[in-house]
XYZ file of C-alpha atoms in Angstrom:
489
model
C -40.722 -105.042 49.398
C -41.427 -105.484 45.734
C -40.411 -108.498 43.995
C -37.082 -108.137 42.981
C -36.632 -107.143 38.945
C -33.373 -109.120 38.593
C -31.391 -109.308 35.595
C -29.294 -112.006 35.607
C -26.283 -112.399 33.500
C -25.563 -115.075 31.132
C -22.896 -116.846 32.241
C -20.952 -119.555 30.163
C -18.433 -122.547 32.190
C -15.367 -120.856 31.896
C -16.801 -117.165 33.415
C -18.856 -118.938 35.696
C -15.882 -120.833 36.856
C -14.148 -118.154 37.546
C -16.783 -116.132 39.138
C -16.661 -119.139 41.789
C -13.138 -118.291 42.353
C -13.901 -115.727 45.028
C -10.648 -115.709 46.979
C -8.632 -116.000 43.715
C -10.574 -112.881 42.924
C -10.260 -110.901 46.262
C -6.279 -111.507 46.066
C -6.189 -109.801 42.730
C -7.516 -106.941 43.614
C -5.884 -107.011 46.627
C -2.891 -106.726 45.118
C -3.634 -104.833 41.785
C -6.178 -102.914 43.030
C -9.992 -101.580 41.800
C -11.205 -101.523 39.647
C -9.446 -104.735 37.876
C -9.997 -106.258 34.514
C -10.036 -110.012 34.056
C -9.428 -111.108 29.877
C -9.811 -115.072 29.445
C -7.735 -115.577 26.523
C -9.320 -119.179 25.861
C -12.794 -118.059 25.344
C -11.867 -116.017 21.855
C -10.403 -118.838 20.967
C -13.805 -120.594 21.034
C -15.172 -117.956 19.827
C -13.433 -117.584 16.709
C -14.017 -121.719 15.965
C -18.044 -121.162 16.386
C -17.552 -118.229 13.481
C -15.616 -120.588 11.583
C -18.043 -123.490 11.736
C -20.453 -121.132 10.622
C -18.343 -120.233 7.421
C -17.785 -124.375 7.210
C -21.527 -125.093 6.905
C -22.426 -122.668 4.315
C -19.064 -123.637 2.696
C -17.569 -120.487 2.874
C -14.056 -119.030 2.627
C -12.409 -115.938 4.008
C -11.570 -114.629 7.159
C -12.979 -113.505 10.437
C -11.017 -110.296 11.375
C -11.758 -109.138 15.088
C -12.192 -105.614 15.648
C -9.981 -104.865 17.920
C -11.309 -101.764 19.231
C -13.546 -103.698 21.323
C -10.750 -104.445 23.925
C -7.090 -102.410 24.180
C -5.925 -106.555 25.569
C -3.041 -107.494 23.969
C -3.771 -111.080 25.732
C -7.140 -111.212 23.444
C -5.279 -110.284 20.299
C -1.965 -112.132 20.918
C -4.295 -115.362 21.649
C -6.113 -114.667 18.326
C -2.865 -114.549 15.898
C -1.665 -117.502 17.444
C -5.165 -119.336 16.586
C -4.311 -118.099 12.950
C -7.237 -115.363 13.258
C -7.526 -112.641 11.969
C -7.523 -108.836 13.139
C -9.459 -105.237 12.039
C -7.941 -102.339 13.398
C -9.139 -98.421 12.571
C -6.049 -96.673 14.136
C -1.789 -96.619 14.002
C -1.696 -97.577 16.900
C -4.180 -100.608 16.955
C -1.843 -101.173 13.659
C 1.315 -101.393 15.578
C -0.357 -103.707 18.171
C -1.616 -106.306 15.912
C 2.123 -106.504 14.008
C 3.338 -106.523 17.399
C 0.967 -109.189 18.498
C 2.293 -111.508 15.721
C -0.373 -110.881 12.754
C 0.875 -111.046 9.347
C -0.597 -108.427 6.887
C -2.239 -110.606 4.990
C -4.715 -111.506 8.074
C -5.119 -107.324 8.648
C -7.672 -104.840 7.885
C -7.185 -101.464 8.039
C -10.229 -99.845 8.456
C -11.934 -96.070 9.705
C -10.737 -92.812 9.985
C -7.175 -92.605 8.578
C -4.310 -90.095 8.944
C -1.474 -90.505 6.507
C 0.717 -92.051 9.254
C -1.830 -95.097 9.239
C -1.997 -95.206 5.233
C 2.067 -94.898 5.035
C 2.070 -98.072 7.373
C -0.448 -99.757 6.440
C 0.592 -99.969 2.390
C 4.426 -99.937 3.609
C 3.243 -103.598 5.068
C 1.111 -104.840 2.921
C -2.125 -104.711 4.960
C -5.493 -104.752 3.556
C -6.995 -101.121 3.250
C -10.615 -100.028 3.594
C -11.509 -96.764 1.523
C -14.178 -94.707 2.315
C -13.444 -92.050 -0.135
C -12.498 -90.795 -3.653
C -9.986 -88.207 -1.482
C -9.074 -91.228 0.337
C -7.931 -93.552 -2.125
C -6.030 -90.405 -3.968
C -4.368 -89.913 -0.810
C -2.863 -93.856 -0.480
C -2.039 -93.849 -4.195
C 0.074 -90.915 -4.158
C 2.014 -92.578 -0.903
C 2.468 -95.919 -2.757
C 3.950 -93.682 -5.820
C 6.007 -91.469 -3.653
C 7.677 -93.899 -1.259
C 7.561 -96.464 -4.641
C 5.689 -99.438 -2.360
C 4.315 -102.681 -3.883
C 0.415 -101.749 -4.888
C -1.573 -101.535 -2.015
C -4.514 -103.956 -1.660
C -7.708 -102.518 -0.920
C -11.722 -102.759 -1.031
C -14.348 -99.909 -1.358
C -16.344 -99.813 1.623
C -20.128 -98.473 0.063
C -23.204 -97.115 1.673
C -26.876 -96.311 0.903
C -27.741 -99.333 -0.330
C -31.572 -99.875 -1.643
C -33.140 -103.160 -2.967
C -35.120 -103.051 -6.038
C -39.011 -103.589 -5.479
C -38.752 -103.206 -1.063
C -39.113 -100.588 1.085
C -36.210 -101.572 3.307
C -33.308 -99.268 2.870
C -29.994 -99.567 4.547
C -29.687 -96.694 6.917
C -27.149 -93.851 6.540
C -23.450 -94.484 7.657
C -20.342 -91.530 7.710
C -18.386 -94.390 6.356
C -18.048 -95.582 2.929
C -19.480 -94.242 -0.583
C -22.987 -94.281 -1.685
C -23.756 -96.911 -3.840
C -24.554 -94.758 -6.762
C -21.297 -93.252 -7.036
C -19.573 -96.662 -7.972
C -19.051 -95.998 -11.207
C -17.032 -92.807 -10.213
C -15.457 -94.193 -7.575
C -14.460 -97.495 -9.865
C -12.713 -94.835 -12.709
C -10.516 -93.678 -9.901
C -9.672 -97.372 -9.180
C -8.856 -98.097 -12.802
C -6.603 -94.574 -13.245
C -4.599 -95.883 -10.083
C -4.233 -99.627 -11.180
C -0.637 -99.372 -11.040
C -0.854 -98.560 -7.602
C -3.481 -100.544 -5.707
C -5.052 -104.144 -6.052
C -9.492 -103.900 -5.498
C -9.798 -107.143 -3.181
C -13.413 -106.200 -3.008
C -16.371 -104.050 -1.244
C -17.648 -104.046 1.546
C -20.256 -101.805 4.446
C -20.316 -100.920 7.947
C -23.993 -100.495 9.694
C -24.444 -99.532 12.701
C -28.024 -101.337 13.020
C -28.962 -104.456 14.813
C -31.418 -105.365 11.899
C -30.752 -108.529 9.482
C -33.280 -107.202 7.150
C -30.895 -103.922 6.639
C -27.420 -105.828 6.413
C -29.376 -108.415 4.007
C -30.121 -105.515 1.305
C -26.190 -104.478 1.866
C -25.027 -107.650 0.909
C -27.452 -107.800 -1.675
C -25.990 -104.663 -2.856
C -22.693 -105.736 -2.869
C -23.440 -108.336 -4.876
C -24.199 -106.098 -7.107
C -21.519 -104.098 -7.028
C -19.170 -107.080 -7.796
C -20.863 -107.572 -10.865
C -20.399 -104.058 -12.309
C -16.530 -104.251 -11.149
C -16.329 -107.499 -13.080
C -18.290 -106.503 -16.210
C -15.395 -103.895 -15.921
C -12.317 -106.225 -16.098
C -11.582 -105.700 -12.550
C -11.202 -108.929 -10.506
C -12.657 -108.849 -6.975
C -13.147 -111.773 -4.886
C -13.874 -110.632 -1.622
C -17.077 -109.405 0.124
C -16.513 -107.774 3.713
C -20.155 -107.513 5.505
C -18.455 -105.438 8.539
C -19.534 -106.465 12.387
C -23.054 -105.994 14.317
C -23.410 -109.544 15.171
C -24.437 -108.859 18.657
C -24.153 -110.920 22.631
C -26.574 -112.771 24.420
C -25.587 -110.988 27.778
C -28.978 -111.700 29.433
C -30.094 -115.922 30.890
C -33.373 -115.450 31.193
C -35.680 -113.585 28.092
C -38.603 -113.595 30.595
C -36.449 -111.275 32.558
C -36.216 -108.927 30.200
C -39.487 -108.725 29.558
C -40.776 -108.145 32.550
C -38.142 -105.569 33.340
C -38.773 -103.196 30.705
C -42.483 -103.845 30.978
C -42.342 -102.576 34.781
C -39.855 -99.495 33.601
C -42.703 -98.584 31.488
C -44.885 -98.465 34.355
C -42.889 -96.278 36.377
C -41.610 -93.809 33.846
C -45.604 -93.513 33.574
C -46.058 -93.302 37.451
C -47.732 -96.427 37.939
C -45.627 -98.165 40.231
C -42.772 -96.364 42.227
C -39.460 -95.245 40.505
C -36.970 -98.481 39.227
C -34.535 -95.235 38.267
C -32.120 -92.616 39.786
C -33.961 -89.496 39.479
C -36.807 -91.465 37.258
C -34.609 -91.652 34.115
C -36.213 -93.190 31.351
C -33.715 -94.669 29.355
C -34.831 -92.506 26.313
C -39.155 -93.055 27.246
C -40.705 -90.117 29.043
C -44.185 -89.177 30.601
C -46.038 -86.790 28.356
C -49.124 -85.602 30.499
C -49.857 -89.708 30.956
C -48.521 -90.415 27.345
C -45.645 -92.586 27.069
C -43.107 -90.588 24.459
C -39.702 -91.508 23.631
C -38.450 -94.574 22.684
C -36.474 -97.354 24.890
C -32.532 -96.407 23.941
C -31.365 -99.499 25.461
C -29.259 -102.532 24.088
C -31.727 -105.610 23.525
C -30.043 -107.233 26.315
C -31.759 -110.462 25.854
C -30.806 -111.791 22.169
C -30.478 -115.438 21.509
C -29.764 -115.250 18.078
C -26.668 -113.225 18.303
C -23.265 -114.072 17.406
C -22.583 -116.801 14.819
C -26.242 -117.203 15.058
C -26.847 -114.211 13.692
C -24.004 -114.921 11.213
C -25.606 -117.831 9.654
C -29.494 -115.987 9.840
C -28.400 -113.532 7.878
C -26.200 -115.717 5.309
C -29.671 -117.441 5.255
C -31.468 -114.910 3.766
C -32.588 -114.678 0.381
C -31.398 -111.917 -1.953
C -35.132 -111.179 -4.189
C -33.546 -109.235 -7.022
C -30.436 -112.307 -7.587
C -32.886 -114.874 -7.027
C -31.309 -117.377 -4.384
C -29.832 -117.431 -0.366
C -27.195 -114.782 0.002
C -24.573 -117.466 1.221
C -25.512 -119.628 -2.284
C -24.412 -116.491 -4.093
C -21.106 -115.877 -2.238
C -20.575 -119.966 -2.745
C -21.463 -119.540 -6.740
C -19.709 -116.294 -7.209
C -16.018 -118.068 -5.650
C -16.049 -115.069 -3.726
C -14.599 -114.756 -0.228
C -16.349 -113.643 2.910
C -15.087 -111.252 5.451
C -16.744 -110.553 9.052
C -15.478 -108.415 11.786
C -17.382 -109.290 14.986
C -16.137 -107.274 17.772
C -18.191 -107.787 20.614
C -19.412 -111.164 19.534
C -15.637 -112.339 19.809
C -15.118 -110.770 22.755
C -18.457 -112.166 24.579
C -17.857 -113.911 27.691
C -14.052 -112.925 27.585
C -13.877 -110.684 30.422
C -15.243 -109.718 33.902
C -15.020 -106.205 35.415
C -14.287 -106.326 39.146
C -15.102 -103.233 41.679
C -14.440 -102.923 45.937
C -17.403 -101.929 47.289
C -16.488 -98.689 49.816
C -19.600 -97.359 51.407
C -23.314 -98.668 51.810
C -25.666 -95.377 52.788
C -29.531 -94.169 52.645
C -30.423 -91.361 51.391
C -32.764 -89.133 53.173
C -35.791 -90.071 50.929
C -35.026 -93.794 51.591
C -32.635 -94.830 48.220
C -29.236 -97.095 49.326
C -26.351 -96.063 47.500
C -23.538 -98.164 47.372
C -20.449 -96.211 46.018
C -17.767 -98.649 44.382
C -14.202 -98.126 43.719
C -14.326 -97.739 40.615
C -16.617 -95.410 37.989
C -19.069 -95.213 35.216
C -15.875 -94.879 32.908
C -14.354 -98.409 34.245
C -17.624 -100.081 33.507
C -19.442 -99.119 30.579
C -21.945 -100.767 30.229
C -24.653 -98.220 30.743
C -22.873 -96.658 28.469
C -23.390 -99.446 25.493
C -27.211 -99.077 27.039
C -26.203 -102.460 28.335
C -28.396 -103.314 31.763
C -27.301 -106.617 33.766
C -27.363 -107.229 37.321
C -23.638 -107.345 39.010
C -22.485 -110.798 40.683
C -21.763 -110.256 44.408
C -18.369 -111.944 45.692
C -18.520 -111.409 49.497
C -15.104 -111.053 51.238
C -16.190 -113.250 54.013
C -18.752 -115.783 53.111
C -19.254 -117.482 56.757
C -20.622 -113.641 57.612
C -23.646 -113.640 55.333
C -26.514 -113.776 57.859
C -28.524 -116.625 56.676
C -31.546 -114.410 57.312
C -30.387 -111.535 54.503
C -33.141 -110.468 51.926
C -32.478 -108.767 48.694
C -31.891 -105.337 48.542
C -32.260 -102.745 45.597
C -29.605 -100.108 45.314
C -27.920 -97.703 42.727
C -24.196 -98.360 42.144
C -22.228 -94.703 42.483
C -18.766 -93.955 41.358
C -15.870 -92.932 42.903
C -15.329 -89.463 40.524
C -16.987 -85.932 42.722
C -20.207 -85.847 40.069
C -23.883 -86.234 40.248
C -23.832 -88.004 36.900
C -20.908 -90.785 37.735
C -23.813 -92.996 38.590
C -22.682 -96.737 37.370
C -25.906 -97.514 37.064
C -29.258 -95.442 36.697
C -31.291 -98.057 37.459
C -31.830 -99.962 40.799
C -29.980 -102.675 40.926
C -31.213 -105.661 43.109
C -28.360 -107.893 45.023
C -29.445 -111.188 46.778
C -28.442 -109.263 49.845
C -26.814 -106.013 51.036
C -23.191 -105.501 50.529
C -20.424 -104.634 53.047
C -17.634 -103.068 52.495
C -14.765 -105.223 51.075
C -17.307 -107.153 49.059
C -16.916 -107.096 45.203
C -18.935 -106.446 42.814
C -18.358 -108.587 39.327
C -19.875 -106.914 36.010
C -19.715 -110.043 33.653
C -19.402 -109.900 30.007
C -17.363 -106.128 29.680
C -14.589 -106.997 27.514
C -16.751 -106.259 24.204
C -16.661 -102.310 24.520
C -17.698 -101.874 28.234
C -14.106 -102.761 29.659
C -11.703 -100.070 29.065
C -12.981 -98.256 25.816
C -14.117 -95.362 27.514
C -11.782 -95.448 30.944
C -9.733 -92.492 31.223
C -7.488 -90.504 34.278
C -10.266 -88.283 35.224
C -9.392 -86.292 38.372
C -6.481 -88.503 38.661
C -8.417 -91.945 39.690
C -6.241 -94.665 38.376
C -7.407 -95.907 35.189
C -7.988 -100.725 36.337
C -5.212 -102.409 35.169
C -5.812 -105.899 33.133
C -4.812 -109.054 34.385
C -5.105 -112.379 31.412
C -6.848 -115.851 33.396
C -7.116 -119.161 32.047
C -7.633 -122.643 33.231
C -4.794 -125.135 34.191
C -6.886 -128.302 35.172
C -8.924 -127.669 37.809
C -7.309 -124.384 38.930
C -6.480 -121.191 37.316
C -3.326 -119.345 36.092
C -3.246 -115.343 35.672
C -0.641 -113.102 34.523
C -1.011 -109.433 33.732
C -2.648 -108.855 30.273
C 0.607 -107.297 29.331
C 3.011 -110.691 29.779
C 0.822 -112.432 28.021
C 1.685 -114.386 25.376
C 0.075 -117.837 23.856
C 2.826 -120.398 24.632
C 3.796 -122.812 27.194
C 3.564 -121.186 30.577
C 3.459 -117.838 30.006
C 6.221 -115.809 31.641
C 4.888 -114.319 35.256
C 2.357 -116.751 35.298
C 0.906 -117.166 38.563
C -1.115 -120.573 39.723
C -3.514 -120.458 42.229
């Protein structure tokens, strides 16, 4: 056979600890059934201090507000208020869960699409509000005057941001104002004074690139200068989330990977996909077209990393580093990582049920579990699954790596888990589990619905008691002294 195209997963001690912990593992499905999610509440916690030592050495102050649409865990967010963190949330109900969780308004952020239900709660509380829009801020003004609530504290979330004298422009974004309508959008601020507090601006980008998010902050920069010349007195800048995970060990990996995929989407070595997908490249009469729509899997400046690169930069039209400028300027910095707090919190577990050939020669091996429970195709996230056998004393010592393509347990062609052939050290049996590391940023249980009535994995909390582990589920959670239903093993 080929050489295998493996794609290891980065694991740090605490996942790779418990990925060792194969009959703690089989007794919780066992018992809870698959698929099964598996938080580590400890990990955000270290998490969250990296980000912080990041604002520490550029001498920075502010807060780091999750986003907690990353994971539904109320283990993750309960763990986070009791570190003193801070939380983002872009719903009511992710609203009610962070008050319920024990955050204090003053470390919340309201923040995307808002009905008046989440604007009536959110001012009623005093948490921080993100506006997007002219229409939005008239709408939260007229509920502060109506219900007579304290003045609602807020920041303008902008967009289309351009440096003067570069061609890099900020890409376009449903959220926030453009740029060029501050001055509009500042009049509105000044008619409602009586009723709201500006805190600051702030962006969201959906972009990977520091270059982009560096002319942003740049730009809002700027910005703070035109609401000061005003009389208005901001003090905090909120540069959003994007930060990114390492989710791959080996960059070489990676490489080679995508180099081969390139091969066979242009038939030059046999199919490494279901079907041939391409992952967004196709084979125009021996022309590669298309481009690769897949997460760059392998980043090792991601995270606080990325954080303190792009805090690094230097802003050409203010003349110094951006995080000089913040530290000059007394103003405040606000982050939201999502998936970078969430990275190595969680592990995705699946029953393997069948292992079968297809007549043209492809193994299938159909999980308990489906493309909903584990998204990380989904997130255009590709990293091999870690095989926990159910009996390890009947591995033959003889077994050979195998490539096969992970199906679903929904009745559709498309609920493939993964499109791409997936190699295991050897084949599964049925029993085994598969473990998909690194899923509780996005690719746990963002997209996992009831469809045709499979259950929906339910989400157990693990951490480390000395040498041994504790679990409870996610729900009984809370960041004290033996948790209640704890469970040592």
């Amino acid at each position: 056979m080929d050489v295998p195209l493996y794609l290891e997963p980065r694991l740090g001690p605490r996942l790779a600890s418990l990925v060792r912990s194969g009959p703690l593992l089989h007794t919780l499905v066992g018992g809870l059934g698959s698929p099964l999610n598996v938080v580590l509440p400890q990990q955000i916690t270290d998490n969250l201090a990296r980000f912080r030592g990041v604002y520490r050495e550029h001498r920075l102050g502010g807060e780091v507000l999750f986003a907690h649409k990353a994971n539904r865990s109320s283990a993750l967010v309960r763990q986070l208020a009791a570190a003193g963190g801070a939380v983002e949330v872009a719903s009511l109900g992710e609203l009610q869960h962070a008050l319920g969780a024990g955050f204090t308004p003053d470390r919340i952020m309201a923040t995307g699409p808002k009905n008046p239900e989440f604007l009536w709660l959110a001012a009623r509380t005093g948490v921080g509000v993100h506006i997007d829009s002219p229409a939005e801020l008239d709408e939260l003004t007229a509920l502060v005057n109506r219900f007579r609530l304290p003045r609602a504290r807020i920041l303008l979330r902008l967009s289309g941001f351009t440096a003067p004298g570069m061609k890099v422009l900020t890409r376009q974004s449903r959220f926030g104002s453009p740029v060029a309508e501050l001055d509009g959008l500042l009049k509105v601020v000044e008619r409602h004074g009586d009723a709201v507090e500006l805190l600051g601006v702030g962006y969201h980008l959906d972009t990977t690139s520091l270059s982009e998010k560096a002319v942003a902050l740049e730009g809002c920069l700027r910005a703070m200068d035109l609401c000061r010349a005003r009389g208005l007195q901001p003090r905090a800048i909120d540069v959003g989330g994007g930060y990114g995970v390492n989710y791959l060990d080996d960059g070489e990996q990676w490489d080679r990977y995508t180099t081969e995929l390139t091969n066979a989407v242009l038939g030059r070595r046999p199919p490494l996909t279901w079907h041939q997908h391409g992952y967004g490249l196709r084979n125009d009469s021996g022309t590669l077209r298309g481009a690769l729509g897949l997460y760059p899997a392998h980043r090792p400046v991601a995270g606080e990393r990325y954080l303190d690169a792009l805090l690094s930069h230097q802003a050409p039209s203010l003349g110094g580093r951006l995080a000089t400028l913040l530290l000059e300027s007394l103003y405040d910095l606000y982050t939201e990582p999502g998936r970078a707090l969430a990275d190595q919190c969680g592990l995705t577990l699946a029953r393997v049920l069948e292992v079968r050939r297809t007549e043209s020669g492809e193994h299938l091996v159909r999980l308990e579990a489906n493309a909903d429970d584990i998204g990380l195709e989904e997130h255009g996230v590709l990293m091999d699954p870690l095989l926990i056998p159910r009996d390890k004393g009947r591995t033959p010592a003889d077994a050979e790596p195998l490539g096969v393509y992970l199906t679903g347990n929904l009745c559709l062609e498309s609920d493939m888990v993964t499109r791409r052939m997936v190699f295991l050290p050897r084949p599964p049996v049925p029993g085994d589990l598969l473990g998909f590391a690194n899923t509780a940023g996005y690719c746990m249980d963002f997209s996992a619905d009831h469809a045709q009535r499979q259950p929906v994995a339910r989400k157990v909390a693990a951490w480390q008691d000395g040498d041994g582990w504790r679990w409870c589920l996610d729900e009984q959670y809370w960041p004290i002294t033996n948790p209640g239903g704890a469970h040592a093993v």
